[in-house]
Short mmCIF file of C-alpha atoms and ligand atoms in Angstrom, two decimals:
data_model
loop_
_atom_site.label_atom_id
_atom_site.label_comp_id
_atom_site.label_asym_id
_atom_site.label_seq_id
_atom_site.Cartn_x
_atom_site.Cartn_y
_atom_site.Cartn_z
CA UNK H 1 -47.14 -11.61 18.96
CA UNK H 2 -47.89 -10.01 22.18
CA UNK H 3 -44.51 -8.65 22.48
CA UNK H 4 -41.87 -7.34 19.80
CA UNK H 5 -39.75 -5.24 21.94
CA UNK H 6 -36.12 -7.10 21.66
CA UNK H 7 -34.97 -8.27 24.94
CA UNK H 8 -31.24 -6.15 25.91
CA UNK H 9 -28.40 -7.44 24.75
CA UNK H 10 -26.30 -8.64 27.41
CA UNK H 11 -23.13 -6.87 27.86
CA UNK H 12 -20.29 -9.55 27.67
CA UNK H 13 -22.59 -10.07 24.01
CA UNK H 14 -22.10 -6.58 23.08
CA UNK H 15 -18.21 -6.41 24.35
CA UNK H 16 -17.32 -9.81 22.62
CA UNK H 17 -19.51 -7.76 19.24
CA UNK H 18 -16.94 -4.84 19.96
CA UNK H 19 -14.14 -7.26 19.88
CA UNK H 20 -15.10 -8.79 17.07
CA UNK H 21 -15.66 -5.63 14.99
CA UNK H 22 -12.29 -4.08 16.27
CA UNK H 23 -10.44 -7.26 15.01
CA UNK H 24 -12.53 -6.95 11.79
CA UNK H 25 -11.26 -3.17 11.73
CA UNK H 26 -7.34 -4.39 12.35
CA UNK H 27 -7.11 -6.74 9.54
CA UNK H 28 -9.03 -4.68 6.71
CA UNK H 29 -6.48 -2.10 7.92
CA UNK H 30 -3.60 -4.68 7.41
CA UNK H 31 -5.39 -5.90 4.03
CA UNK H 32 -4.87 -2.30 2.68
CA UNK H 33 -1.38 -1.60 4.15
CA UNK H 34 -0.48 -4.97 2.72
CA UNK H 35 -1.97 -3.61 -0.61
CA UNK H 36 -0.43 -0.40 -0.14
CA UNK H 37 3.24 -2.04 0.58
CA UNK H 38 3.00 -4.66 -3.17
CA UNK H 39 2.26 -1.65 -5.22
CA UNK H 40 4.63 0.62 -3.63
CA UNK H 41 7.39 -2.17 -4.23
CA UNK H 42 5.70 -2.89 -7.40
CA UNK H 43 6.91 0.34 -8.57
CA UNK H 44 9.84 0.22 -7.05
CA UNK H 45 11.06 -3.30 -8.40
CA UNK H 46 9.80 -2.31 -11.60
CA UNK H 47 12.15 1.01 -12.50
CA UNK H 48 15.46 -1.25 -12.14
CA UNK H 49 14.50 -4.06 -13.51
CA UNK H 50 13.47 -2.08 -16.34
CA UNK H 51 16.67 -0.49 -16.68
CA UNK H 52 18.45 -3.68 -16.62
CA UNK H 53 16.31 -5.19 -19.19
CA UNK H 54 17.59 -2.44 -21.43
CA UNK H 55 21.00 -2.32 -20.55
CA UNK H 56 20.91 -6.08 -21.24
CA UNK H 57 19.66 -5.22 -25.04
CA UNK H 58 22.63 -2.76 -25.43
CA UNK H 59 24.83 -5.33 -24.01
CA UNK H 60 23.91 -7.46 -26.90
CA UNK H 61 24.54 -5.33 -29.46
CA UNK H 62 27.70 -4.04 -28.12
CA UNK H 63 28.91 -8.12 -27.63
CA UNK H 64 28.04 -8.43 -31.65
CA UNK H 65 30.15 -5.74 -32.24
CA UNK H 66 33.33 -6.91 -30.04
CA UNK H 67 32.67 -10.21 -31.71
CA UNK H 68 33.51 -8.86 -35.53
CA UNK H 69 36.34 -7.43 -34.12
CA UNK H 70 37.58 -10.51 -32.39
CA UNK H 71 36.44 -12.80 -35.49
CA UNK H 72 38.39 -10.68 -37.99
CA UNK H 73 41.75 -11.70 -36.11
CA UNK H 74 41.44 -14.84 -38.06
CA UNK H 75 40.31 -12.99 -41.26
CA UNK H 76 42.07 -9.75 -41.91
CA UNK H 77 44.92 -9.41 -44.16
CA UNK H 78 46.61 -6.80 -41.91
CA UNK H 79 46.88 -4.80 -37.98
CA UNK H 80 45.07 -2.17 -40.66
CA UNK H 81 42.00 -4.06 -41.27
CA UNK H 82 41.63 -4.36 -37.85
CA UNK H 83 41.93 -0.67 -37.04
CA UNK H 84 39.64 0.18 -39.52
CA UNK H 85 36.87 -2.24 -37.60
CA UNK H 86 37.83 -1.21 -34.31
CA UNK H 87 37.20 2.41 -35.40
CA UNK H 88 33.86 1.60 -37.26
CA UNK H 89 32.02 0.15 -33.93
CA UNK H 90 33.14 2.87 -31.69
CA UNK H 91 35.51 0.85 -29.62
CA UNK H 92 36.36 3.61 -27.30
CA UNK H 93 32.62 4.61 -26.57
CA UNK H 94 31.84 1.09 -26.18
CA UNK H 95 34.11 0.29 -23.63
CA UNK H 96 33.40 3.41 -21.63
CA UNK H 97 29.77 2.75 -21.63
CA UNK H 98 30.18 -1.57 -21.54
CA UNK H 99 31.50 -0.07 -17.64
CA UNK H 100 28.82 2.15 -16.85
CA UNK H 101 26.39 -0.15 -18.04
CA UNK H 102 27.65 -2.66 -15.39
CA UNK H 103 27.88 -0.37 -12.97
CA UNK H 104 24.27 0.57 -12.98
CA UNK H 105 23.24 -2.86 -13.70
CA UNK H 106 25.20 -3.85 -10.41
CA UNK H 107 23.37 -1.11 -8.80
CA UNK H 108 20.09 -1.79 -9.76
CA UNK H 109 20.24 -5.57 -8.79
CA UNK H 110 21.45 -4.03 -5.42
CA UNK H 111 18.46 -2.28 -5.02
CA UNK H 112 15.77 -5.12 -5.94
CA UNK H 113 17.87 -7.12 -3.19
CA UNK H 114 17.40 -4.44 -0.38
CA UNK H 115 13.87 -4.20 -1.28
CA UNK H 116 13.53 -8.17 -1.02
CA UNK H 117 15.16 -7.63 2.31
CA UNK H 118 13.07 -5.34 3.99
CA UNK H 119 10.02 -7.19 2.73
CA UNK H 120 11.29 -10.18 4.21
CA UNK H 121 11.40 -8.34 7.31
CA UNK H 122 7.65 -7.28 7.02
CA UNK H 123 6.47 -10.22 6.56
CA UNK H 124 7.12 -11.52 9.74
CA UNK H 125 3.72 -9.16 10.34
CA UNK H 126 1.89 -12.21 12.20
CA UNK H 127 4.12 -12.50 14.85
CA UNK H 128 2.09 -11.17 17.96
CA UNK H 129 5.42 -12.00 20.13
CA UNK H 130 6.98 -9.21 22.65
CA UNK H 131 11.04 -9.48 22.24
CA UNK H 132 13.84 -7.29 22.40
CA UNK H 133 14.40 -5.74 19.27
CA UNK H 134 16.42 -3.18 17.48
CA UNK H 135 13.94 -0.06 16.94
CA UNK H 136 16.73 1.86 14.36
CA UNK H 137 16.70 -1.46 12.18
CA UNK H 138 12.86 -1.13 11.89
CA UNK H 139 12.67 2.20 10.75
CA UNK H 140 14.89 1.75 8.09
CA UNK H 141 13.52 -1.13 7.04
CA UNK H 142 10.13 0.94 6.87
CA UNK H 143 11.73 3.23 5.42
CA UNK H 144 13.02 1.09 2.59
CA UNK H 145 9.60 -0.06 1.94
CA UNK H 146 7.92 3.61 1.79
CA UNK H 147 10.37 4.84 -0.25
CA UNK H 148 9.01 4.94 -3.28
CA UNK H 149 6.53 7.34 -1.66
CA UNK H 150 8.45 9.54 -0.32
CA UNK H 151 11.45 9.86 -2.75
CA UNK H 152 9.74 12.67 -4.75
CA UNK H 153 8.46 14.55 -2.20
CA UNK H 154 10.57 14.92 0.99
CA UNK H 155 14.02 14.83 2.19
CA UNK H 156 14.61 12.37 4.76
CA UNK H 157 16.59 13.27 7.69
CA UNK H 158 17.56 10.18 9.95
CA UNK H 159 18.62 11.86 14.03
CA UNK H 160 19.11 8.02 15.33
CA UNK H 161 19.96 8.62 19.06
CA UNK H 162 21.53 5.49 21.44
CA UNK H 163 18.64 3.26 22.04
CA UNK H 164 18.82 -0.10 23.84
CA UNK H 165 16.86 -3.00 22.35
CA UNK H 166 13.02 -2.01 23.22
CA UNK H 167 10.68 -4.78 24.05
CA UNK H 168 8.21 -4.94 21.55
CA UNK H 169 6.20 -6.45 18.43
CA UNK H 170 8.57 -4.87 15.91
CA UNK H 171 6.62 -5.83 12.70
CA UNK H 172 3.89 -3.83 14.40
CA UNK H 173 6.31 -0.80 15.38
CA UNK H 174 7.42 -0.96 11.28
CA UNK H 175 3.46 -0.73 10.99
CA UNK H 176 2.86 2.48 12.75
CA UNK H 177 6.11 4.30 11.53
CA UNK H 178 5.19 3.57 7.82
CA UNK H 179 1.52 4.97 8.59
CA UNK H 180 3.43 7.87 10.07
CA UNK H 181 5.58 8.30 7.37
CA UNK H 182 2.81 8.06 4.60
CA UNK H 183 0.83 10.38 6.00
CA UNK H 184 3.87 12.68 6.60
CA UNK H 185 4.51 12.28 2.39
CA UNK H 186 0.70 13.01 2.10
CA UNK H 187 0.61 16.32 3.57
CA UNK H 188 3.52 17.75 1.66
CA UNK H 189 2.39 20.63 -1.03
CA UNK H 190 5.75 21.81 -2.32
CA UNK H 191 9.25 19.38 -1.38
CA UNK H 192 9.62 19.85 2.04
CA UNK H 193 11.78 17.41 4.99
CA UNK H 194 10.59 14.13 6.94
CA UNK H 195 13.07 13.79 10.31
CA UNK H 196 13.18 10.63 12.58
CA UNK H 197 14.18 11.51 15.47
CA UNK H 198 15.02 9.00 18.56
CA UNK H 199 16.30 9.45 21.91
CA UNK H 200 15.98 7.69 25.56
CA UNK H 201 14.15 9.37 28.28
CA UNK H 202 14.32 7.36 31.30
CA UNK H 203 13.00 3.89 31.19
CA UNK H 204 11.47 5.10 27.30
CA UNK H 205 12.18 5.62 24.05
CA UNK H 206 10.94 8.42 22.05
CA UNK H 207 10.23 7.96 18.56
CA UNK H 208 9.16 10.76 16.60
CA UNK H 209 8.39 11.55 13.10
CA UNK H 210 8.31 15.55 11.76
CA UNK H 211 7.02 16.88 8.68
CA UNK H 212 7.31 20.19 7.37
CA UNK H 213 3.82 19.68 5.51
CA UNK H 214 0.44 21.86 5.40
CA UNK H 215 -0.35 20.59 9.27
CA UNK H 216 -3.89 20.20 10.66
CA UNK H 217 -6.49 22.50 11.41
CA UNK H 218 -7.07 23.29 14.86
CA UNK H 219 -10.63 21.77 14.87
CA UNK H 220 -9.47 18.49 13.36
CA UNK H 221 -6.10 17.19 16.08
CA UNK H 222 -8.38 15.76 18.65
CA UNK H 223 -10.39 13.52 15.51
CA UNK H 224 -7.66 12.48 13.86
CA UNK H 225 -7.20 9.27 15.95
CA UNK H 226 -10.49 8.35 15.49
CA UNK H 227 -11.50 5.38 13.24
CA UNK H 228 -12.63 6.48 9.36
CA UNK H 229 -11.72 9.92 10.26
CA UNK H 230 -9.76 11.19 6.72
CA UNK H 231 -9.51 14.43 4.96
CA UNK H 232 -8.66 12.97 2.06
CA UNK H 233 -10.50 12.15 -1.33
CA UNK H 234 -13.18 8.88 -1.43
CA UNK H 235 -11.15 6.28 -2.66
CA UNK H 236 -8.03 8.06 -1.20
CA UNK H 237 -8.13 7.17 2.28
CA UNK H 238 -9.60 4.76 4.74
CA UNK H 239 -8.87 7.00 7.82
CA UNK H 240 -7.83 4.08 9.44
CA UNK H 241 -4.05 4.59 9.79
CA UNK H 242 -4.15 6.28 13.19
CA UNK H 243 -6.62 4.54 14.79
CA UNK H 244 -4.79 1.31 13.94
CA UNK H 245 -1.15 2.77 15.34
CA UNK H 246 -2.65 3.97 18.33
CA UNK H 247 -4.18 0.91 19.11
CA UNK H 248 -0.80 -0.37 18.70
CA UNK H 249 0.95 1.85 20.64
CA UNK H 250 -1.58 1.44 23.60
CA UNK H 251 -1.19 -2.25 23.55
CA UNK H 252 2.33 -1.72 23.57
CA UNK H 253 1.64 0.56 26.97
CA UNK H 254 3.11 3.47 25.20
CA UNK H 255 1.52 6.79 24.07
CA UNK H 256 1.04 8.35 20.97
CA UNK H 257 0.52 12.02 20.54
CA UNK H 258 1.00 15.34 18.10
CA UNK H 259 1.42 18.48 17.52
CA UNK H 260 0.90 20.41 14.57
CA UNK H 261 1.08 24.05 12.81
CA UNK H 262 -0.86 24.65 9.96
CA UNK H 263 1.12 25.69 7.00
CA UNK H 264 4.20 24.85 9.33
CA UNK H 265 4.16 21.17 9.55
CA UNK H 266 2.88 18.06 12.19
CA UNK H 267 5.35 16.17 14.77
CA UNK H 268 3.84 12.78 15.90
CA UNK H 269 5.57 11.89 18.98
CA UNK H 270 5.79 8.06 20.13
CA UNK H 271 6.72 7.20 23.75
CA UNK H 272 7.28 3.16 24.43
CA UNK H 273 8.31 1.63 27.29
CA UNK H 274 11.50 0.01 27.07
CA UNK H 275 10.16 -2.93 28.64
CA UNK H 276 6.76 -4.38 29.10
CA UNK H 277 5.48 -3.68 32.25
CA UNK H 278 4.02 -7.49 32.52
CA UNK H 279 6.85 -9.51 31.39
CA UNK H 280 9.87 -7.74 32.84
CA UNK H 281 11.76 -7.70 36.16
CA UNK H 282 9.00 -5.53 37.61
CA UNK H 283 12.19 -3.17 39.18
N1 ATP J 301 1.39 14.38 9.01
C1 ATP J 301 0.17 14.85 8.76
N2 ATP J 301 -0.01 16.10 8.26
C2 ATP J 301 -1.26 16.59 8.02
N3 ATP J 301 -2.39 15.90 8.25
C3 ATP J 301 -2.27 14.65 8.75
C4 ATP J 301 -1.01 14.07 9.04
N4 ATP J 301 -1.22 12.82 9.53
C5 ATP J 301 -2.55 12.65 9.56
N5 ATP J 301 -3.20 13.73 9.09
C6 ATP J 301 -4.65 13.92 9.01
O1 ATP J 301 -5.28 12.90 9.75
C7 ATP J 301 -6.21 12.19 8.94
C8 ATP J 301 -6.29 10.77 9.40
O2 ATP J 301 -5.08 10.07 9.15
P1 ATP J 301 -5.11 8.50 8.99
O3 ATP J 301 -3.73 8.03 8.70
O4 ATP J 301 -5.82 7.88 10.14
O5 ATP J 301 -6.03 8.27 7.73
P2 ATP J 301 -5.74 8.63 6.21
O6 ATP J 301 -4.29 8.88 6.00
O7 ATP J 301 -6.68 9.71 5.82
O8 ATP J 301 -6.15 7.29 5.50
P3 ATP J 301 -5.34 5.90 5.53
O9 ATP J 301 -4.12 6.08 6.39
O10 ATP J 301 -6.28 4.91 6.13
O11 ATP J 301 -5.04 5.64 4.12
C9 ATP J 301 -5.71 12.39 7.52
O12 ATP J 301 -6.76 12.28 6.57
C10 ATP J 301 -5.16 13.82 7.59
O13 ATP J 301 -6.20 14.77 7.48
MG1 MG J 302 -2.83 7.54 6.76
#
């Protein structure tokens, strides 16, 4: 071989490998959302369902008892007999409780069916299609779905202004809120307060999620955007949550930025147009 120096790689060969590797970086970043999303409604499924179970089990015992009590109409030799049997299985307690049994029951089977809901709405996550859609919905959709993360941890604090319908890829919108909003449960120490804010500036919207959490160092804001770029644990995260949303936030021609206090908390702001500067009236 006279010659082993490679030849240069073209350039539309290298920009079609940085494609490919940035598409590669999107979906194992959807993979683990995905993954991230079953076990969080997983666990959430699982804690009414469980309760149900049980209250179904009570509901069975108390039915056996309203039973003898109905069966000894036919049996008893007087109103006393029955008295005594309505006194032996606790009627009074039983019928309080037989309501608030049903009452949670109701509740929880509420629950499982907003969580259904707002998964149905997620899964519309292949649509690549720009349409009018209602931002406010999204969120709490998202915030449905996240939840179980952020229950025990934060107070959520919803300041909805007026928005019109924005022009965008909504599932992908849900996408970069939830990121937003797991990161925001991530960085709480003690209980502390999530607000999502919205308001319209001009031809914009402003989304913005604030977190009174431990806030990043000073050295770390201008990395955190960049790919596999975590603080946290191995195992813990991928650092790909930000890169991902601002890659969705630039193809939706908006901006993304932050602003954070250590010890104080982190605002990430969101600015999207309200419509697409391609596709609309181009007034
Ligand atoms: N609200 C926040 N408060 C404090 N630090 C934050 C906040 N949001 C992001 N960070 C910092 O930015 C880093 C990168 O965030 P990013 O969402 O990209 O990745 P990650 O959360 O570490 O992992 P992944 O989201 O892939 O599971 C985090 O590790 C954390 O250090
Ligand atoms: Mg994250």
């Amino acid at each position: 071989m006279a010659d082993d120096q490679q030849p240069p790689v073209p350039a539309d060969v290298l920009s079609e490998k940085l494609e490919q590797a940035n598409r590669q970086l999107l979906q194992s970043e959807k993979m683990a959302a995905i993954g991230q999303l079953a076990a969080g409604v997983a666990h959430e499924i699982n804690n009414p369902v469980g309760y149900v179970y049980s209250n179904l089990q009570s509901l069975q015992s108390y039915l056996t008892d309203l039973f003898r009590l109905t069966d000894a109409v036919d049996t008893a030799q007087s109103v006393e007999d029955l008295r005594q049997i309505r006194k032996s299985i606790d009627y009074d307690y039983l019928r309080a409780d037989l309501e608030d049994l049903l009452r949670e029951s109701r509740e929880g089977i509420e629950r499982v069916k907003v969580i259904i809901a707002a998964m149905k709405d997620f899964s519309h996550i292949e649509e690549e299609e720009f349409r009018p859609a209602d931002i406010h919905r999204g969120m709490d959709t998202t915030l449905n779905v996240v939840n179980n993360e952020l229950k025990y941890k934060a107070e959520v604090v919803r300041d909805y202004g007026d928005l019109p319908e924005v022009e965008c890829i909504l599932s992908q919108i849900n996408q970069v809120v939830m990121n937003l909003l797991v990161n925001a449960a991530h960085a709480m120490e003690a209980a502390g307060t999530i607000t999502l804010r919205t308001r319209q500036e001009g031809d914009c919207v402003i989304i913005q999620v604030a977190d009174t959490g431990k806030g990043i160092e000073q050295a770390h804001l201008n990395r955190i955007f960049e790919p596999f770029f975590t603080t946290k644990p191995v195992g813990k995260g991928t650092g790909l949550g930000l890169s991902l949303s601002f890659n969705i936030v630039e193809k939706h021609h908006g901006q993304i930025s932050v602003e954070s206090t250590p010890g104080q908390g982190t605002t990430f702001t969101i600015r999207l147009p309200i419509v697409q500067p391609l596709s609309g009236d181009g007034s």
